[in-house]
Short mmCIF file of C-alpha atoms and ligand atoms in Angstrom, two decimals:
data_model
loop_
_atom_site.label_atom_id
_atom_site.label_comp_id
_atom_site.label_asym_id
_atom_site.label_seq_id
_atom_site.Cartn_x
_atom_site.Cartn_y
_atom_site.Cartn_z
CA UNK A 1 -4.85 9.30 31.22
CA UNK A 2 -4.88 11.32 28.07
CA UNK A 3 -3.01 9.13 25.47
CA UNK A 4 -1.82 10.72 22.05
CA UNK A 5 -2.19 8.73 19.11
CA UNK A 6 -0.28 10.19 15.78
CA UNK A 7 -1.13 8.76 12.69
CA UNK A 8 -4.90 7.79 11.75
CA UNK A 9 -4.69 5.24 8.53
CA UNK A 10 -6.15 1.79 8.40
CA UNK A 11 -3.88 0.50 11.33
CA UNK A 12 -3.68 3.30 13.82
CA UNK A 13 -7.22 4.62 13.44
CA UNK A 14 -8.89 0.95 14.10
CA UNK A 15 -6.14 0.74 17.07
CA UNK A 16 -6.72 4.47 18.54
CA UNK A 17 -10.86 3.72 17.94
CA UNK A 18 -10.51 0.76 20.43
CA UNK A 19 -9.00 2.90 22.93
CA UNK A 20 -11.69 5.08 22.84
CA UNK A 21 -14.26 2.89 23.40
CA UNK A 22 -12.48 1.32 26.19
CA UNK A 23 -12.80 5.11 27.71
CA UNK A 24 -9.27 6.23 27.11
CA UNK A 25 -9.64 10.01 25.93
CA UNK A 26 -7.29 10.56 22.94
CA UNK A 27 -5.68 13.16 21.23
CA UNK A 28 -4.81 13.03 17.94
CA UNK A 29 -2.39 14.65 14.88
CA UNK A 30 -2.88 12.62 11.30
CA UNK A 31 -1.01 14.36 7.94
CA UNK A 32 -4.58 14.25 6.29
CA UNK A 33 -6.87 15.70 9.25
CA UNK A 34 -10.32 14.01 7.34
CA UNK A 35 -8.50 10.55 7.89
CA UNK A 36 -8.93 11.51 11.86
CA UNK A 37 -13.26 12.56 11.47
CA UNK A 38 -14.31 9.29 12.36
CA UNK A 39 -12.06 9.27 15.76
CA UNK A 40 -13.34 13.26 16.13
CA UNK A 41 -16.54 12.37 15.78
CA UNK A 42 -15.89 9.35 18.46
CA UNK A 43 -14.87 11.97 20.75
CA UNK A 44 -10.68 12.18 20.16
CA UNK A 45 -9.33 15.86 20.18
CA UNK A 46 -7.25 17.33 17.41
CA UNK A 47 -3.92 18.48 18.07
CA UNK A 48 -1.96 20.56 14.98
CA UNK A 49 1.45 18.65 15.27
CA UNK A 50 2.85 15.76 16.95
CA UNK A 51 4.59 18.15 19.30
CA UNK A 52 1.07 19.89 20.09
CA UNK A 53 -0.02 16.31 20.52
CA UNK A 54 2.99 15.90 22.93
CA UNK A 55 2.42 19.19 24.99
CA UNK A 56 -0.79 17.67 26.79
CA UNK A 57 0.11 13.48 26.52
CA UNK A 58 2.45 11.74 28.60
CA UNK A 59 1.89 8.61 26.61
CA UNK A 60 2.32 9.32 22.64
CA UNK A 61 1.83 6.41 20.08
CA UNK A 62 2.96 6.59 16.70
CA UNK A 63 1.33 4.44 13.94
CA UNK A 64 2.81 5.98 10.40
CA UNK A 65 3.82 4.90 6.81
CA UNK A 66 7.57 4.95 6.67
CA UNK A 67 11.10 5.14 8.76
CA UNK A 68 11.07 8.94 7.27
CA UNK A 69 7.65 9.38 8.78
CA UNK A 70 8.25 8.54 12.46
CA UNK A 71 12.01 10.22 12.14
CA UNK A 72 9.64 13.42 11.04
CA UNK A 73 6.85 12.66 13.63
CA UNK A 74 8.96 12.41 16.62
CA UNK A 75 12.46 13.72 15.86
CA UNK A 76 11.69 17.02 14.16
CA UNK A 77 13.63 19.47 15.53
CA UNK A 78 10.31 21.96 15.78
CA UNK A 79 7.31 19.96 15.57
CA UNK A 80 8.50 16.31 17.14
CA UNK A 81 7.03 14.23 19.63
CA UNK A 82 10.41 14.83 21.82
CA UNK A 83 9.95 18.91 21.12
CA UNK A 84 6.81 18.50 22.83
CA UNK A 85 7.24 16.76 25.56
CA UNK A 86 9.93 19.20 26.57
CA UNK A 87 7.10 21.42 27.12
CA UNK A 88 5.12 18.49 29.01
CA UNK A 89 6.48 18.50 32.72
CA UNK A 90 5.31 15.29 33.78
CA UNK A 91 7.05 13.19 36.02
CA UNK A 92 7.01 9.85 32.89
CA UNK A 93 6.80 10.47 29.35
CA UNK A 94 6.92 7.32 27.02
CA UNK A 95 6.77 7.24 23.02
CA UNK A 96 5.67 4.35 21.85
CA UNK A 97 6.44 3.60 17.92
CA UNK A 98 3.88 1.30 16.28
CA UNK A 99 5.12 1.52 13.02
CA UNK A 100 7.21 -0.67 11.03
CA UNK A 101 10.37 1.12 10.56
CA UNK A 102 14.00 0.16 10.50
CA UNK A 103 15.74 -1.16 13.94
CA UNK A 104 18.47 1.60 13.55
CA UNK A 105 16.09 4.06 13.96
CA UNK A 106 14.49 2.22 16.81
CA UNK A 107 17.75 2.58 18.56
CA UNK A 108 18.53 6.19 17.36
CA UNK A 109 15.24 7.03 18.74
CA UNK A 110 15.54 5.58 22.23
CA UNK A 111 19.03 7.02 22.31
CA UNK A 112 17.54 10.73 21.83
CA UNK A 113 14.52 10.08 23.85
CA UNK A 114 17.00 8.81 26.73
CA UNK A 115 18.96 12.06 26.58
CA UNK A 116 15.51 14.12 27.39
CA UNK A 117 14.59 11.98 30.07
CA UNK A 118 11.96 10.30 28.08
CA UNK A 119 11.13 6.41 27.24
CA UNK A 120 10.58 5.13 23.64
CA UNK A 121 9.78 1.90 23.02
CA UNK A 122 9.48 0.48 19.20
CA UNK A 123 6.12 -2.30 19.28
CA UNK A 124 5.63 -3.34 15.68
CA UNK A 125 2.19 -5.28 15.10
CA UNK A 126 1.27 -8.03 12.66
CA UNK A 127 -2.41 -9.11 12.20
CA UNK A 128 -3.59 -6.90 9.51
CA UNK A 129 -6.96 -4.47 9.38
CA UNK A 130 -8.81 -7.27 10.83
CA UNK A 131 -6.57 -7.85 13.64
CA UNK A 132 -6.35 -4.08 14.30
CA UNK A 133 -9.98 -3.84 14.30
CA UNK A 134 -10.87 -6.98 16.49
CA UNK A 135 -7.83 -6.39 18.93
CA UNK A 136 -6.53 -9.49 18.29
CA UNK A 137 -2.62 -8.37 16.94
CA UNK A 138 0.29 -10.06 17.71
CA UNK A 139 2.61 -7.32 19.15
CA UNK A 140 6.54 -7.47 19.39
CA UNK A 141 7.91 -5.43 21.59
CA UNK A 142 11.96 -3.28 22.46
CA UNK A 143 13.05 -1.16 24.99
CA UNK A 144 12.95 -0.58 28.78
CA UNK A 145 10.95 -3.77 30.19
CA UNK A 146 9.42 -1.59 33.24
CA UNK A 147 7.51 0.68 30.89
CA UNK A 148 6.54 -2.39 28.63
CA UNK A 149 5.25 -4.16 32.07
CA UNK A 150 3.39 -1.18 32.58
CA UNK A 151 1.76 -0.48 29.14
CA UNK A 152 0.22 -3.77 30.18
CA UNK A 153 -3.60 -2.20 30.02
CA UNK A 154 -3.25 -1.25 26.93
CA UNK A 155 -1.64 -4.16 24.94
CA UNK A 156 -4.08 -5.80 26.38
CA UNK A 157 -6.77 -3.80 24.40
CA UNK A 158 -5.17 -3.59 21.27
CA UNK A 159 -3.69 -7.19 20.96
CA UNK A 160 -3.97 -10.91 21.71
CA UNK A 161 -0.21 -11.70 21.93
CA UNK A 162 1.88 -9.46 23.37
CA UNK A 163 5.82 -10.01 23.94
CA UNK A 164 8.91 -8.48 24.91
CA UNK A 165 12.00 -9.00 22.36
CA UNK A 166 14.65 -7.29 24.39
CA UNK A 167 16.52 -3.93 23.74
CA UNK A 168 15.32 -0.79 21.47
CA UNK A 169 15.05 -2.35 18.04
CA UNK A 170 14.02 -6.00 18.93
CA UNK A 171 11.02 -5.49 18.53
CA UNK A 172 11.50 -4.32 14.96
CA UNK A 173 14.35 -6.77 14.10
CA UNK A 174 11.20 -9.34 15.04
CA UNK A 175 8.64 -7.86 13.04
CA UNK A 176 11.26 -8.30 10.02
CA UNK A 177 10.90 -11.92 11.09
CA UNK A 178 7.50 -11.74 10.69
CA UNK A 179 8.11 -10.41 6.86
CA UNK A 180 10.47 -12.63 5.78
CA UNK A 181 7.38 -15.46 6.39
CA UNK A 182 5.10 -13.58 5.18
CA UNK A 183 7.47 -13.00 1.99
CA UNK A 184 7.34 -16.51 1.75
CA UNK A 185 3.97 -17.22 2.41
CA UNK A 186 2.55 -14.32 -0.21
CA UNK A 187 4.99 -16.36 -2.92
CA UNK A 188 3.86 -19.76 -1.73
CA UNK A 189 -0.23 -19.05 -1.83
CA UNK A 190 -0.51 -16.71 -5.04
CA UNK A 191 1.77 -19.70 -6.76
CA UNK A 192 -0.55 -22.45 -5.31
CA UNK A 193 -3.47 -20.80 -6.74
CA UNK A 194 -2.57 -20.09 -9.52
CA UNK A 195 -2.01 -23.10 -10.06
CA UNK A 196 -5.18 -24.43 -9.23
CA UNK A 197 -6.96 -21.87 -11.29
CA UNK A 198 -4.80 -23.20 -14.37
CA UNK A 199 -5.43 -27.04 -13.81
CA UNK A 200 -9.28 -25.96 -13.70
CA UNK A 201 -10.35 -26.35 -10.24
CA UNK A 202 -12.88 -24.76 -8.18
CA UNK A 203 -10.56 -22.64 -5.87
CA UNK A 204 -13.27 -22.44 -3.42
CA UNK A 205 -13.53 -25.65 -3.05
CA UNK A 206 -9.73 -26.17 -3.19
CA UNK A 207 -9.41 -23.82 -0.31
CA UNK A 208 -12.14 -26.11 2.14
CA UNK A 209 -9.53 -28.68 1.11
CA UNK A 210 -6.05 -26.96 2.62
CA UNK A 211 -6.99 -23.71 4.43
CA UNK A 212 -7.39 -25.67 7.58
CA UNK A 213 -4.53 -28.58 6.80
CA UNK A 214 -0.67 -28.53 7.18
CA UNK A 215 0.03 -25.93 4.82
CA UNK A 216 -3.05 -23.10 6.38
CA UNK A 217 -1.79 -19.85 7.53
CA UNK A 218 -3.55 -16.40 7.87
CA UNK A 219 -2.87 -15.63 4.64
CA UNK A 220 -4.61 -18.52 3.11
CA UNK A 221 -7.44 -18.19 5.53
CA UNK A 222 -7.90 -14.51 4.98
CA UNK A 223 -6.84 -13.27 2.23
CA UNK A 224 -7.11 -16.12 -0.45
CA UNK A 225 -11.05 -15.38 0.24
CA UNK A 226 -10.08 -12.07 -0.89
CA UNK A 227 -8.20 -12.80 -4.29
CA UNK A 228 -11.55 -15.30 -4.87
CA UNK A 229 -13.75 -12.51 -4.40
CA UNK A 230 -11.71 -10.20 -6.74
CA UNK A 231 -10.87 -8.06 -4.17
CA UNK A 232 -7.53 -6.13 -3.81
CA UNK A 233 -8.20 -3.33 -1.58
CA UNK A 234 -5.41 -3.33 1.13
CA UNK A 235 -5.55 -4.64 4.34
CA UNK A 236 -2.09 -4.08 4.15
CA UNK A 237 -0.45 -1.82 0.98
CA UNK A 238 2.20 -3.35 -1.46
CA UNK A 239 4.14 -0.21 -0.96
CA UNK A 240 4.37 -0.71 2.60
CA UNK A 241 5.66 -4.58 2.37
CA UNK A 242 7.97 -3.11 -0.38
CA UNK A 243 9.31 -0.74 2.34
CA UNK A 244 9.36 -3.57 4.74
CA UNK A 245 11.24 -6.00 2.28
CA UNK A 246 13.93 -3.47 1.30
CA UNK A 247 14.34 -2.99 5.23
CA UNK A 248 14.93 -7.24 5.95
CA UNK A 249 17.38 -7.13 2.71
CA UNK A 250 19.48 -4.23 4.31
CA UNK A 251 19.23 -5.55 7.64
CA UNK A 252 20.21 -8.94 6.34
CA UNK A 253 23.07 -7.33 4.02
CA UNK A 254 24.71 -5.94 7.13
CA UNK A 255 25.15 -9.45 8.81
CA UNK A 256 25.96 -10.47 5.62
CA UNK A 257 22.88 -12.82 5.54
CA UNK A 258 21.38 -13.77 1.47
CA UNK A 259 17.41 -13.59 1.84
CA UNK A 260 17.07 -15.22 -1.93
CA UNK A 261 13.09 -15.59 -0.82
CA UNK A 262 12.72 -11.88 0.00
CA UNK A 263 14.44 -10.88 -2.95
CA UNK A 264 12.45 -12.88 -5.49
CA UNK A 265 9.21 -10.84 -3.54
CA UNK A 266 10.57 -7.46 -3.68
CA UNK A 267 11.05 -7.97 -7.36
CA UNK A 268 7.48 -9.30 -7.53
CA UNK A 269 6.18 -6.72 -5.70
CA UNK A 270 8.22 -3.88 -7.73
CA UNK A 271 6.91 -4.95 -10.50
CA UNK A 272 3.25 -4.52 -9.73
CA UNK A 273 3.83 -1.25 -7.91
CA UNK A 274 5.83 -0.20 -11.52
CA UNK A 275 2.40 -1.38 -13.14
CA UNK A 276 0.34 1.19 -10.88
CA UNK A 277 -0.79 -1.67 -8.46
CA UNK A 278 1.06 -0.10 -4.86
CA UNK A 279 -2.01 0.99 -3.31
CA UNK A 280 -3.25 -2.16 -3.57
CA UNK A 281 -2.80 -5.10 -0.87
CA UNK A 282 -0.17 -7.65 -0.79
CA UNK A 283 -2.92 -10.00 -2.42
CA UNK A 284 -2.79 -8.47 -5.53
CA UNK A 285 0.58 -10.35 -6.10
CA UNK A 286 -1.76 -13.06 -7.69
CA UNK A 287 -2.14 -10.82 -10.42
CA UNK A 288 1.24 -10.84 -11.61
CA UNK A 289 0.72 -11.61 -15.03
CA UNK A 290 -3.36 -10.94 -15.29
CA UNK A 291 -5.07 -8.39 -16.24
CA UNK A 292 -2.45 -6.57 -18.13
CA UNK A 293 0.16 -6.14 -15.32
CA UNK A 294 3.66 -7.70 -16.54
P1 LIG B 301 -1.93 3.91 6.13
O1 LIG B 301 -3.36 3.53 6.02
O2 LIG B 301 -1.23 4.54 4.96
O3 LIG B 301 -1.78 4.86 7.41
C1 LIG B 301 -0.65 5.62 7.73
C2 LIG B 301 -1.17 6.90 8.34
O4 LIG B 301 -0.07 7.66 8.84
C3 LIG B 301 -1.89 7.76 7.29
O5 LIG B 301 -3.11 8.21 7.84
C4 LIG B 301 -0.90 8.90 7.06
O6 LIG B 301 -1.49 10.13 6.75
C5 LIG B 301 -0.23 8.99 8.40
N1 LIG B 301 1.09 9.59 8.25
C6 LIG B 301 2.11 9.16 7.46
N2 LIG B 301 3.15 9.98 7.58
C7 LIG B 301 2.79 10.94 8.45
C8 LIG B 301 3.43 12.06 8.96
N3 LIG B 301 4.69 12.36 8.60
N4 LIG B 301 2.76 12.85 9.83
C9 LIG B 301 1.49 12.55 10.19
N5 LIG B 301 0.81 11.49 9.74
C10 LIG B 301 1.47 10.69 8.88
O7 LIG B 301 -1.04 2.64 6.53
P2 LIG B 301 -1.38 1.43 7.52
O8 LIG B 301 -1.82 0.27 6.73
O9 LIG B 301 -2.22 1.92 8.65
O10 LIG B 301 0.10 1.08 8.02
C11 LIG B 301 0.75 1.86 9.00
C12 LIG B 301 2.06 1.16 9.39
O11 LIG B 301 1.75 -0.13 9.94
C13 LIG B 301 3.00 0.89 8.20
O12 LIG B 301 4.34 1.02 8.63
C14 LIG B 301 2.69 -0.55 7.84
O13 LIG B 301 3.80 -1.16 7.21
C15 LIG B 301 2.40 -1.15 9.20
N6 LIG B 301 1.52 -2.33 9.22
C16 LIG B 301 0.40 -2.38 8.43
C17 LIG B 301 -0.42 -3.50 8.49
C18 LIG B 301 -1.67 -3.60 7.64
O14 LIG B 301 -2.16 -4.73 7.48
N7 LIG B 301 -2.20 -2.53 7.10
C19 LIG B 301 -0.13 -4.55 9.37
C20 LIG B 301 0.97 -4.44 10.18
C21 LIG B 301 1.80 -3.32 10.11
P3 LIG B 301 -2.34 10.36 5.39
O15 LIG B 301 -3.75 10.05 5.79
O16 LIG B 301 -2.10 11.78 5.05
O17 LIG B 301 -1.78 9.41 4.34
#
């Protein structure tokens, strides 16, 4: 099976890399073409669009930055996903959306892909670079539960925990789950050490102390190593959990749901992205107040 994999960043590239070295050949589009070499170079094939991607793939993942992205990547009029598989006549196409993006569009999307005979399915991941790299993501899936059954092989490569939510857009609406802890979580650990740092202690040594007790979590286990170590490369970009915040805060707003947590960490986060720090990971919210930012 030649899979199609749009969308070549830290996520999708580690993801579409493990399909190729479980012998899947791959073809794939990325905005940036140099962000697809490696994956060239592993033997992938370049395609010019997502819809050239689409022409020759009957199974099209999408792995992109924002709910404007995948609209562009598989609902352009011209150079979608769904405008090429009108030129692919095979007997099951599926697009599979990897991305986090808004449940609405989930839904719009399956709606569309419905109307040209095609299945969509929105599967969200959380687990980070590392968890994209080892294979190990947790995966949250919507749509039709035939086609998730039979994308079995390949959750199985990409992640550890693999479940079906329901209809188109579950599997986002769970993935804003996941960010509303995570919301929490970020607050909760850059507070906690911060306040260890201020008291004096050794943070290292603080960490032996509660990584692995009742209030451990993968943040604390892998990225408060990071923040120790100075290090604020992203794992996952503040301008992506700002998109991801904004998204629970609407979502919430229109069951008329208050997310006070969330809202207190897209100000926090704001702020840092106002002070230059967006491409930066989530971890960098310990520096709120360091170094100069605000
Ligand atoms: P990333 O490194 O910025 O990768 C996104 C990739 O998509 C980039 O290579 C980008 O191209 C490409 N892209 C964006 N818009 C495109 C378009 N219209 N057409 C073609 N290619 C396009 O981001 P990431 O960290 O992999 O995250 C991807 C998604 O996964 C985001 O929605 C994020 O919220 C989510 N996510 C991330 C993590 C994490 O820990 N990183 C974890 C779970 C979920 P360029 O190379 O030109 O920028």
């Amino acid at each position: 099976m030649n899979i199609g994999w749009i969308g070549t960043g830290i996520m999708g590239g580690a993801m579409c890399e493990r399909l190729l070295e479980k012998g899947y050949s791959c073809t794939v589009f990325n905005r940036t073409r140099q962000r697809a070499e490696k994956l060239l170079q592993k033997g992938a094939r370049w395609a010019d669009s997502p819809r050239e991607v689409a022409k020759t793939c009957d199974l099209v993942f999408t792995m992109v930055g924002y709910p404007h992205d995948v609209e562009e990547v598989i609902l352009h009029p011209e150079t979608g996903v769904l405008r090429g598989f009108r030129e692919n006549h095979a007997a099951e196409k599926i697009v599979v959306d990897m991305t986090t993006s808004r449940p609405s569009l989930a839904v719009r999307i399956a709606e569309k892909a419905a109307a040209e005979n095609v299945f969509s399915l929105d599967a969200p991941v959380s687990g980070g670079d590392i968890g994209a790299r080892s294979g190990t993501l947790s995966i949250m899936v919507g749509g039709e539960p035939k086609i998730f059954e039979e994308l079995m092989p390949i959750w199985n490569i990409l992640g550890k925990t693999v479940v079906f939510q329901g209809k188109p857009g579950a599997g986002q609406h769970t993935k804003m789950v996941n960010q509303i802890l995570i919301a929490g979580n970020m607050l909760g650990m850059c507070e906690a050490l911060r306040y260890g740092q201020a008291v004096g202690l050794d943070l290292e040594n603080v960490l032996s102390s509660v990584a692995t007790g009742a209030a451990g979590s993968w943040s604390l286990s892998h990225l408060a190593p990071r923040i120790l170590q100075n290090d604020f490369a992203p794992g996952f970009k503040i301008r992506h959990f700002l998109k991801d915040l904004k998204i629970a805060l609407e979502e919430a707003h229109a069951v008329s749901l208050p997310l006070p947590t969330v809202q207190l960490a897209a100000q926090l986060y704001e702020r840092l992205s106002q002070a230059g720090l967006a491409e930066e990971g989530t971890q960098a919210l310990f520096l709120d107040g360091h170094n100069g930012t605000p």
